[in-house]
PDB file of C-alpha atoms in Angstrom:
ATOM      1  CA  MET A   3     -66.341  11.138 -16.297  1.00 41.00           C
ATOM      2  CA  SER A   4     -63.847  13.618 -17.671  1.00 40.00           C
ATOM      3  CA  ALA A   5     -62.786  16.614 -15.604  1.00 43.00           C
ATOM      4  CA  PRO A   6     -60.828  19.796 -16.220  1.00 43.00           C
ATOM      5  CA  SER A   7     -57.282  20.073 -14.978  1.00 43.00           C
ATOM      6  CA  GLY A   8     -57.722  23.029 -12.591  1.00 45.00           C
ATOM      7  CA  ALA A   9     -58.006  21.891  -9.010  1.00 44.00           C
ATOM      8  CA  ALA A  10     -57.629  23.660  -5.705  1.00 44.00           C
ATOM      9  CA  ALA A  11     -56.282  21.728  -2.746  1.00 44.00           C
ATOM     10  CA  PRO A  12     -59.258  20.543  -0.658  1.00 44.00           C
ATOM     11  CA  VAL A  13     -59.516  20.257   3.074  1.00 43.00           C
ATOM     12  CA  PRO A  14     -58.747  16.586   3.907  1.00 46.00           C
ATOM     13  CA  LEU A  15     -61.921  14.624   4.511  1.00 47.00           C
ATOM     14  CA  GLN A  16     -62.454  13.232   7.978  1.00 49.00           C
ATOM     15  CA  PRO A  17     -65.431  11.167   9.224  1.00 49.00           C
ATOM     16  CA  ALA A  18     -66.893  14.182  11.034  1.00 53.00           C
ATOM     17  CA  PRO A  19     -70.562  15.230  11.328  1.00 62.00           C
ATOM     18  CA  LEU A  20     -70.243  17.572   8.329  1.00 63.00           C
ATOM     19  CA  LEU A  21     -68.904  14.765   6.171  1.00 69.00           C
ATOM     20  CA  GLN A  22     -71.733  12.481   7.319  1.00 76.00           C
ATOM     21  CA  HIS A  23     -74.108  15.218   6.176  1.00 81.00           C
ATOM     22  CA  PHE A  24     -72.530  15.215   2.723  1.00 84.00           C
ATOM     23  CA  VAL A  25     -72.771  11.407   2.592  1.00 87.00           C
ATOM     24  CA  ARG A  26     -76.502  11.659   3.326  1.00 87.00           C
ATOM     25  CA  VAL A  27     -76.966  14.318   0.631  1.00 89.00           C
ATOM     26  CA  TYR A  28     -75.112  12.147  -1.877  1.00 90.00           C
ATOM     27  CA  GLU A  29     -77.172   9.122  -0.837  1.00 92.00           C
ATOM     28  CA  GLU A  30     -80.411  11.032  -1.424  1.00 92.00           C
ATOM     29  CA  ARG A  31     -79.193  11.959  -4.924  1.00 92.00           C
ATOM     30  CA  LEU A  32     -78.306   8.334  -5.588  1.00 92.00           C
ATOM     31  CA  LEU A  33     -81.771   7.177  -4.517  1.00 93.00           C
ATOM     32  CA  VAL A  34     -83.408   9.709  -6.833  1.00 94.00           C
ATOM     33  CA  ASP A  35     -81.291   8.438  -9.729  1.00 93.00           C
ATOM     34  CA  ILE A  36     -82.067   4.793  -8.925  1.00 92.00           C
ATOM     35  CA  ALA A  37     -85.804   5.428  -8.609  1.00 93.00           C
ATOM     36  CA  ALA A  38     -85.889   7.569 -11.761  1.00 94.00           C
ATOM     37  CA  ASN A  39     -84.015   4.994 -13.849  1.00 94.00           C
ATOM     38  CA  LEU A  40     -86.199   2.115 -12.649  1.00 92.00           C
ATOM     39  CA  TYR A  41     -89.365   4.137 -13.153  1.00 94.00           C
ATOM     40  CA  ARG A  42     -88.305   5.158 -16.650  1.00 93.00           C
ATOM     41  CA  GLU A  43     -87.665   1.544 -17.592  1.00 92.00           C
ATOM     42  CA  PHE A  44     -90.593  -0.224 -15.956  1.00 92.00           C
ATOM     43  CA  ALA A  45     -93.452   2.277 -15.583  1.00 93.00           C
ATOM     44  CA  ARG A  46     -96.524   1.599 -17.686  1.00 91.00           C
ATOM     45  CA  GLY A  47    -100.178   2.409 -17.363  1.00 87.00           C
ATOM     46  CA  GLY A  48     -99.549   5.367 -15.083  1.00 89.00           C
ATOM     47  CA  GLY A  49     -96.851   3.924 -12.844  1.00 93.00           C
ATOM     48  CA  ILE A  50     -95.163   0.802 -11.516  1.00 93.00           C
ATOM     49  CA  GLN A  51     -97.540  -2.155 -11.591  1.00 92.00           C
ATOM     50  CA  ARG A  52     -97.892  -4.614  -8.735  1.00 88.00           C
ATOM     51  CA  GLU A  53     -96.835  -7.548 -10.933  1.00 86.00           C
ATOM     52  CA  ASP A  54     -93.601  -5.772 -11.900  1.00 89.00           C
ATOM     53  CA  ILE A  55     -92.374  -4.674  -8.484  1.00 86.00           C
ATOM     54  CA  GLY A  56     -90.779  -8.025  -7.634  1.00 82.00           C
ATOM     55  CA  GLN A  57     -88.663  -7.884 -10.776  1.00 83.00           C
ATOM     56  CA  LEU A  58     -87.402  -4.399  -9.901  1.00 82.00           C
ATOM     57  CA  LEU A  59     -86.483  -5.232  -6.317  1.00 79.00           C
ATOM     58  CA  SER A  60     -85.572  -8.893  -6.659  1.00 80.00           C
ATOM     59  CA  HIS A  61     -82.895  -8.781  -3.920  1.00 76.00           C
ATOM     60  CA  PHE A  62     -85.596  -8.191  -1.280  1.00 77.00           C
ATOM     61  CA  PRO A  63     -87.846 -11.038  -0.042  1.00 78.00           C
ATOM     62  CA  PRO A  64     -91.090 -11.125  -2.098  1.00 80.00           C
ATOM     63  CA  LYS A  65     -93.337 -10.717   0.963  1.00 79.00           C
ATOM     64  CA  VAL A  66     -91.386  -7.618   1.996  1.00 81.00           C
ATOM     65  CA  VAL A  67     -91.738  -6.062  -1.456  1.00 82.00           C
ATOM     66  CA  GLU A  68     -95.465  -6.865  -1.521  1.00 82.00           C
ATOM     67  CA  GLY A  69     -95.926  -5.287   1.901  1.00 81.00           C
ATOM     68  CA  VAL A  70     -94.104  -2.105   0.943  1.00 84.00           C
ATOM     69  CA  PHE A  71     -95.992  -1.885  -2.352  1.00 88.00           C
ATOM     70  CA  ALA A  72     -99.320  -2.116  -0.539  1.00 87.00           C
ATOM     71  CA  ARG A  73     -98.141   0.632   1.820  1.00 85.00           C
ATOM     72  CA  TYR A  74     -97.621   3.080  -1.056  1.00 90.00           C
ATOM     73  CA  ASP A  75    -100.493   1.923  -3.267  1.00 90.00           C
ATOM     74  CA  GLN A  76    -102.842   4.017  -1.174  1.00 79.00           C
ATOM     75  CA  ALA A  77    -105.590   4.062  -3.801  1.00 84.00           C
ATOM     76  CA  GLY A  78    -105.557   0.265  -4.010  1.00 88.00           C
ATOM     77  CA  ARG A  79    -105.266   0.353  -7.825  1.00 89.00           C
ATOM     78  CA  GLY A  80    -102.280  -1.990  -8.014  1.00 91.00           C
ATOM     79  CA  VAL A  81     -99.991   0.804  -9.232  1.00 93.00           C
ATOM     80  CA  VAL A  82     -97.676   3.415  -7.663  1.00 94.00           C
ATOM     81  CA  ASP A  83     -96.795   6.689  -9.381  1.00 94.00           C
ATOM     82  CA  ALA A  84     -93.346   8.284  -9.600  1.00 94.00           C
ATOM     83  CA  ARG A  85     -93.547  10.177  -6.294  1.00 93.00           C
ATOM     84  CA  ALA A  86     -94.794   7.135  -4.392  1.00 93.00           C
ATOM     85  CA  PHE A  87     -92.148   4.927  -6.010  1.00 93.00           C
ATOM     86  CA  LEU A  88     -89.356   7.232  -4.834  1.00 93.00           C
ATOM     87  CA  ALA A  89     -90.819   7.089  -1.319  1.00 91.00           C
ATOM     88  CA  LEU A  90     -90.946   3.285  -1.612  1.00 90.00           C
ATOM     89  CA  VAL A  91     -87.259   3.101  -2.610  1.00 90.00           C
ATOM     90  CA  ARG A  92     -86.282   5.412   0.274  1.00 89.00           C
ATOM     91  CA  TYR A  93     -88.323   3.340   2.719  1.00 85.00           C
ATOM     92  CA  LEU A  94     -86.539   0.130   1.706  1.00 83.00           C
ATOM     93  CA  ASN A  95     -83.127   1.807   1.676  1.00 86.00           C
ATOM     94  CA  PHE A  96     -83.281   3.350   5.146  1.00 84.00           C
ATOM     95  CA  GLY A  97     -85.445   0.710   6.770  1.00 76.00           C
ATOM     96  CA  ASN A  98     -84.469  -1.512   9.695  1.00 70.00           C
ATOM     97  CA  GLY A  99     -84.996  -4.764   7.810  1.00 76.00           C
ATOM     98  CA  PHE A 100     -88.131  -6.849   7.953  1.00 82.00           C
ATOM     99  CA  CYS A 101     -89.960  -8.899  10.525  1.00 85.00           C
ATOM    100  CA  ASP A 102     -88.878 -12.550  10.570  1.00 85.00           C
ATOM    101  CA  SER A 103     -92.378 -13.577  11.632  1.00 86.00           C
ATOM    102  CA  CYS A 104     -94.793 -11.717   9.351  1.00 85.00           C
ATOM    103  CA  PHE A 105     -92.242 -10.328   6.809  1.00 79.00           C
ATOM    104  CA  ALA A 106     -93.600  -6.811   7.264  1.00 79.00           C
ATOM    105  CA  PRO A 107     -90.923  -4.187   6.480  1.00 77.00           C
ATOM    106  CA  ILE A 108     -89.713  -2.130   9.435  1.00 81.00           C
ATOM    107  CA  GLY A 109     -89.223   1.506   8.463  1.00 74.00           C
ATOM    108  CA  GLU A 110     -86.426   3.857   9.478  1.00 70.00           C
ATOM    109  CA  HIS A 111     -88.474   5.408  12.296  1.00 73.00           C
ATOM    110  CA  GLU A 112     -90.434   2.295  13.303  1.00 79.00           C
ATOM    111  CA  ARG A 113     -89.703   0.073  16.273  1.00 82.00           C
ATOM    112  CA  GLY A 114     -88.242  -3.367  15.830  1.00 86.00           C
ATOM    113  CA  PHE A 115     -86.890  -5.865  18.366  1.00 89.00           C
ATOM    114  CA  MET A 116     -83.809  -8.012  17.854  1.00 86.00           C
ATOM    115  CA  CYS A 117     -83.041 -11.277  19.611  1.00 86.00           C
ATOM    116  CA  LEU A 118     -79.891 -11.218  21.766  1.00 84.00           C
ATOM    117  CA  GLU A 119     -79.344 -14.960  21.372  1.00 82.00           C
ATOM    118  CA  CYS A 120     -79.739 -14.774  17.582  1.00 80.00           C
ATOM    119  CA  ARG A 121     -77.566 -11.723  16.977  1.00 60.00           C
ATOM    120  CA  ALA A 122     -75.461 -13.555  14.342  1.00 56.00           C
ATOM    121  CA  GLY A 123     -78.555 -14.310  12.284  1.00 56.00           C
ATOM    122  CA  GLY A 124     -80.152 -10.954  12.973  1.00 70.00           C
ATOM    123  CA  TYR A 125     -83.582 -12.263  14.030  1.00 84.00           C
ATOM    124  CA  ILE A 126     -85.919  -9.283  14.313  1.00 86.00           C
ATOM    125  CA  LEU A 127     -89.620  -8.822  15.083  1.00 90.00           C
ATOM    126  CA  CYS A 128     -91.876  -5.872  14.336  1.00 88.00           C
ATOM    127  CA  ALA A 129     -93.783  -4.210  17.158  1.00 89.00           C
ATOM    128  CA  ARG A 130     -96.924  -6.176  16.276  1.00 89.00           C
ATOM    129  CA  CYS A 131     -95.195  -9.593  16.423  1.00 91.00           C
ATOM    130  CA  TYR A 132     -92.968  -8.794  19.411  1.00 90.00           C
ATOM    131  CA  PRO A 133     -95.516  -9.982  22.052  1.00 91.00           C
ATOM    132  CA  ARG A 134     -95.867 -13.284  20.176  1.00 90.00           C
ATOM    133  CA  GLY A 135     -92.076 -13.670  20.196  1.00 88.00           C
ATOM    134  CA  VAL A 136     -91.781 -13.023  23.932  1.00 86.00           C
ATOM    135  CA  SER A 137     -94.592 -15.486  24.671  1.00 89.00           C
ATOM    136  CA  GLY A 138     -92.866 -18.234  22.705  1.00 88.00           C
ATOM    137  CA  GLU A 139     -95.530 -18.406  20.014  1.00 89.00           C
ATOM    138  CA  VAL A 140     -93.199 -17.593  17.111  1.00 88.00           C
ATOM    139  CA  HIS A 141     -89.772 -17.830  18.782  1.00 88.00           C
ATOM    140  CA  PRO A 142     -88.209 -19.704  21.745  1.00 88.00           C
ATOM    141  CA  ALA A 143     -89.671 -18.205  24.909  1.00 84.00           C
ATOM    142  CA  ASN A 144     -86.322 -18.160  26.730  1.00 85.00           C
ATOM    143  CA  HIS A 145     -84.751 -15.834  24.159  1.00 88.00           C
ATOM    144  CA  ARG A 146     -84.356 -12.181  25.101  1.00 85.00           C
ATOM    145  CA  PHE A 147     -85.188  -9.233  22.843  1.00 87.00           C
ATOM    146  CA  VAL A 148     -83.931  -5.656  22.892  1.00 84.00           C
ATOM    147  CA  PRO A 149     -85.007  -2.678  20.768  1.00 83.00           C
ATOM    148  CA  ALA A 150     -83.348  -2.947  17.368  1.00 74.00           C
ATOM    149  CA  GLN A 151     -81.725   0.473  17.643  1.00 70.00           C
ATOM    150  CA  GLU A 152     -79.984  -0.558  20.852  1.00 69.00           C
ATOM    151  CA  MET A 153     -78.696  -3.723  19.188  1.00 62.00           C
ATOM    152  CA  LEU A 154     -77.409  -1.777  16.186  1.00 64.00           C
ATOM    153  CA  GLU A 155     -75.540   0.560  18.526  1.00 65.00           C
ATOM    154  CA  MET A 156     -74.073  -2.436  20.375  1.00 61.00           C
ATOM    155  CA  LEU A 157     -72.907  -4.007  17.114  1.00 58.00           C
ATOM    156  CA  ALA A 158     -71.731  -0.765  15.515  1.00 58.00           C
ATOM    157  CA  PRO A 159     -68.115  -0.947  14.331  1.00 57.00           C
ATOM    158  CA  PRO A 160     -65.655   1.244  16.239  1.00 57.00           C
ATOM    159  CA  PRO A 161     -64.656   4.482  14.474  1.00 56.00           C
ATOM    160  CA  GLU A 162     -61.207   3.084  13.710  1.00 52.00           C
ATOM    161  CA  ASP A 163     -62.666   0.092  11.814  1.00 51.00           C
ATOM    162  CA  ARG A 164     -61.918   1.096   8.230  1.00 53.00           C
ATOM    163  CA  ASP A 165     -63.628  -1.903   6.611  1.00 59.00           C
ATOM    164  CA  GLN A 166     -67.156  -1.125   7.808  1.00 72.00           C
ATOM    165  CA  LEU A 167     -69.359   1.673   6.548  1.00 80.00           C
ATOM    166  CA  PRO A 168     -70.882   3.985   9.179  1.00 76.00           C
ATOM    167  CA  ASN A 169     -74.287   3.205  10.652  1.00 73.00           C
ATOM    168  CA  GLY A 170     -77.073   4.989   8.812  1.00 78.00           C
ATOM    169  CA  VAL A 171     -75.789   4.202   5.319  1.00 86.00           C
ATOM    170  CA  GLY A 172     -78.640   2.476   3.530  1.00 86.00           C
ATOM    171  CA  VAL A 173     -78.916  -0.675   1.443  1.00 85.00           C
ATOM    172  CA  PHE A 174     -78.527   0.875  -1.996  1.00 89.00           C
ATOM    173  CA  LEU A 175     -75.466   2.987  -1.175  1.00 91.00           C
ATOM    174  CA  ARG A 176     -73.820   0.046   0.590  1.00 90.00           C
ATOM    175  CA  THR A 177     -74.412  -2.069  -2.519  1.00 90.00           C
ATOM    176  CA  HIS A 178     -73.093   0.711  -4.763  1.00 92.00           C
ATOM    177  CA  ILE A 179     -69.878   1.092  -2.739  1.00 92.00           C
ATOM    178  CA  ALA A 180     -69.377  -2.683  -2.551  1.00 92.00           C
ATOM    179  CA  THR A 181     -69.744  -2.933  -6.332  1.00 94.00           C
ATOM    180  CA  LEU A 182     -67.261  -0.115  -6.945  1.00 94.00           C
ATOM    181  CA  PHE A 183     -64.838  -1.626  -4.446  1.00 94.00           C
ATOM    182  CA  ALA A 184     -64.961  -5.022  -6.179  1.00 94.00           C
ATOM    183  CA  GLN A 185     -64.365  -3.384  -9.565  1.00 96.00           C
ATOM    184  CA  MET A 186     -61.338  -1.421  -8.309  1.00 95.00           C
ATOM    185  CA  ASP A 187     -59.783  -4.162  -6.159  1.00 94.00           C
ATOM    186  CA  THR A 188     -58.319  -6.036  -9.134  1.00 93.00           C
ATOM    187  CA  ASP A 189     -55.863  -8.130  -7.082  1.00 91.00           C
ATOM    188  CA  ARG A 190     -58.602  -9.085  -4.576  1.00 89.00           C
ATOM    189  CA  ASP A 191     -56.537  -8.298  -1.488  1.00 87.00           C
ATOM    190  CA  GLY A 192     -59.356  -6.459   0.289  1.00 85.00           C
ATOM    191  CA  ARG A 193     -57.781  -3.047  -0.216  1.00 86.00           C
ATOM    192  CA  ILE A 194     -57.575  -0.607  -3.111  1.00 92.00           C
ATOM    193  CA  SER A 195     -54.142   0.738  -3.919  1.00 92.00           C
ATOM    194  CA  GLN A 196     -53.740   4.203  -5.380  1.00 90.00           C
ATOM    195  CA  ASP A 197     -52.624   2.544  -8.624  1.00 91.00           C
ATOM    196  CA  GLU A 198     -55.877   0.547  -8.767  1.00 94.00           C
ATOM    197  CA  PHE A 199     -57.891   3.682  -7.993  1.00 93.00           C
ATOM    198  CA  ARG A 200     -56.057   5.606 -10.729  1.00 92.00           C
ATOM    199  CA  ALA A 201     -56.553   2.844 -13.283  1.00 95.00           C
ATOM    200  CA  PHE A 202     -60.290   2.733 -12.629  1.00 95.00           C
ATOM    201  CA  GLN A 203     -60.719   6.508 -12.791  1.00 92.00           C
ATOM    202  CA  ARG A 204     -58.655   6.741 -15.992  1.00 94.00           C
ATOM    203  CA  ALA A 205     -60.916   4.116 -17.549  1.00 95.00           C
ATOM    204  CA  GLN A 206     -63.846   6.419 -16.716  1.00 91.00           C
ATOM    205  CA  GLY A 207     -62.148   9.257 -18.639  1.00 91.00           C
ATOM    206  CA  CYS A 208     -60.765  11.211 -15.661  1.00 88.00           C
ATOM    207  CA  ALA A 209     -57.632  13.310 -16.089  1.00 87.00           C
ATOM    208  CA  ASP A 210     -54.640  12.592 -13.831  1.00 89.00           C
ATOM    209  CA  SER A 211     -54.900  16.047 -12.238  1.00 86.00           C
ATOM    210  CA  TYR A 212     -58.513  15.305 -11.277  1.00 85.00           C
ATOM    211  CA  ILE A 213     -57.512  11.925  -9.808  1.00 87.00           C
ATOM    212  CA  ASP A 214     -54.802  13.687  -7.783  1.00 86.00           C
ATOM    213  CA  PHE A 215     -57.505  16.061  -6.534  1.00 82.00           C
ATOM    214  CA  LEU A 216     -59.654  13.134  -5.374  1.00 82.00           C
ATOM    215  CA  LEU A 217     -56.774  11.344  -3.677  1.00 82.00           C
ATOM    216  CA  SER A 218     -55.773  14.519  -1.849  1.00 76.00           C
ATOM    217  CA  PHE A 219     -58.933  14.214   0.229  1.00 67.00           C
ATOM    218  CA  GLY A 220     -56.989  11.715   2.313  1.00 59.00           C
ATOM    219  CA  GLY A 221     -56.693   8.057   3.146  1.00 60.00           C
ATOM    220  CA  SER A 222     -54.572   5.781   5.266  1.00 62.00           C
ATOM    221  CA  PRO A 223     -50.878   6.572   5.730  1.00 61.00           C
ATOM    222  CA  ASN A 224     -49.861   3.526   3.668  1.00 70.00           C
ATOM    223  CA  GLY A 225     -51.790   4.786   0.656  1.00 76.00           C
ATOM    224  CA  MET A 226     -54.363   1.945   0.662  1.00 86.00           C
ATOM    225  CA  ILE A 227     -58.089   2.680   0.445  1.00 88.00           C
ATOM    226  CA  SER A 228     -60.672   0.815   2.542  1.00 86.00           C
ATOM    227  CA  LYS A 229     -64.413   0.599   1.891  1.00 88.00           C
ATOM    228  CA  LYS A 230     -65.097   3.399   4.350  1.00 86.00           C
ATOM    229  CA  GLU A 231     -62.490   5.628   2.694  1.00 87.00           C
ATOM    230  CA  LEU A 232     -63.893   4.771  -0.728  1.00 90.00           C
ATOM    231  CA  LEU A 233     -67.298   5.962   0.486  1.00 90.00           C
ATOM    232  CA  TYR A 234     -65.774   9.316   1.442  1.00 86.00           C
ATOM    233  CA  LEU A 235     -63.811   9.566  -1.811  1.00 86.00           C
ATOM    234  CA  VAL A 236     -66.911   8.851  -3.903  1.00 87.00           C
ATOM    235  CA  THR A 237     -68.881  11.370  -1.846  1.00 86.00           C
ATOM    236  CA  GLY A 238     -66.171  13.953  -2.428  1.00 80.00           C
ATOM    237  CA  GLN A 239     -66.209  13.164  -6.146  1.00 80.00           C
ATOM    238  CA  LYS A 240     -69.964  13.541  -6.419  1.00 80.00           C
ATOM    239  CA  MET A 241     -70.104  16.692  -4.289  1.00 75.00           C
ATOM    240  CA  THR A 242     -67.282  18.461  -6.151  1.00 72.00           C
ATOM    241  CA  ARG A 243     -68.196  21.445  -8.267  1.00 65.00           C
ATOM    242  CA  GLN A 244     -66.198  23.379 -10.881  1.00 62.00           C
ATOM    243  CA  CYS A 245     -65.822  27.166 -10.892  1.00 61.00           C
ATOM    244  CA  ASP A 246     -67.262  28.610 -14.123  1.00 60.00           C
ATOM    245  CA  GLU A 247     -64.677  31.407 -14.076  1.00 63.00           C
ATOM    246  CA  CYS A 248     -61.330  29.700 -13.452  1.00 62.00           C
ATOM    247  CA  GLY A 249     -62.150  26.012 -13.840  1.00 59.00           C
ATOM    248  CA  ALA A 250     -60.909  25.183 -10.341  1.00 61.00           C
ATOM    249  CA  LEU A 251     -62.545  22.301  -8.494  1.00 58.00           C
ATOM    250  CA  LYS A 252     -63.982  22.897  -5.045  1.00 59.00           C
ATOM    251  CA  PHE A 253     -65.611  20.587  -2.491  1.00 52.00           C
TER     252      PHE A 253
END
């Protein structure tokens, strides 16, 4: 992406509530782009067909994809239109995983229960299967469960952990940031240097002045960029707009 040379100094980005808001706005835009591109490529006969959905979302368990498809195929025709497909992508992105008993997806605002003894494996049950888990029917009876949201808060990385993305960032954005990070981290040391960041942006057609603008949003004192900081840099890049009068860039 090429960019004009005019750039005003931005306010340094910090992981504050306003920045989290911008991350969410950027994530919504990303989901629209993902859904639109998939729909454009795979839609036929009035929408996405049931037999094609597994190919589109192959990184999700087949039973989960089938369950979500049935949720949005409200007419029972075996097809979802563009609006329903976007809702389907959002549901998978912001969901709380899927039930390890019945494989039903657990939506963003739906209750799930995670096993305290199985926290490393992330065993989770939906509200319907939870009584069967407590009784020992589908899980050891001596295992304890807590609401999934409580578990996520317990396991949330501390604010100073620069390698973990904030809670609330969905599957697709996490995958997008991980892919970008792997592409930029050419020496595979788990950090992105400013030189690596510059090389990647130059390969995308960005001018040096624009790269300086992006880097001025901030980072660690040693000049290295973590995954969390890359998320904020990419958000800043996508939320930047150019003044039509003077060409200056503003966040």
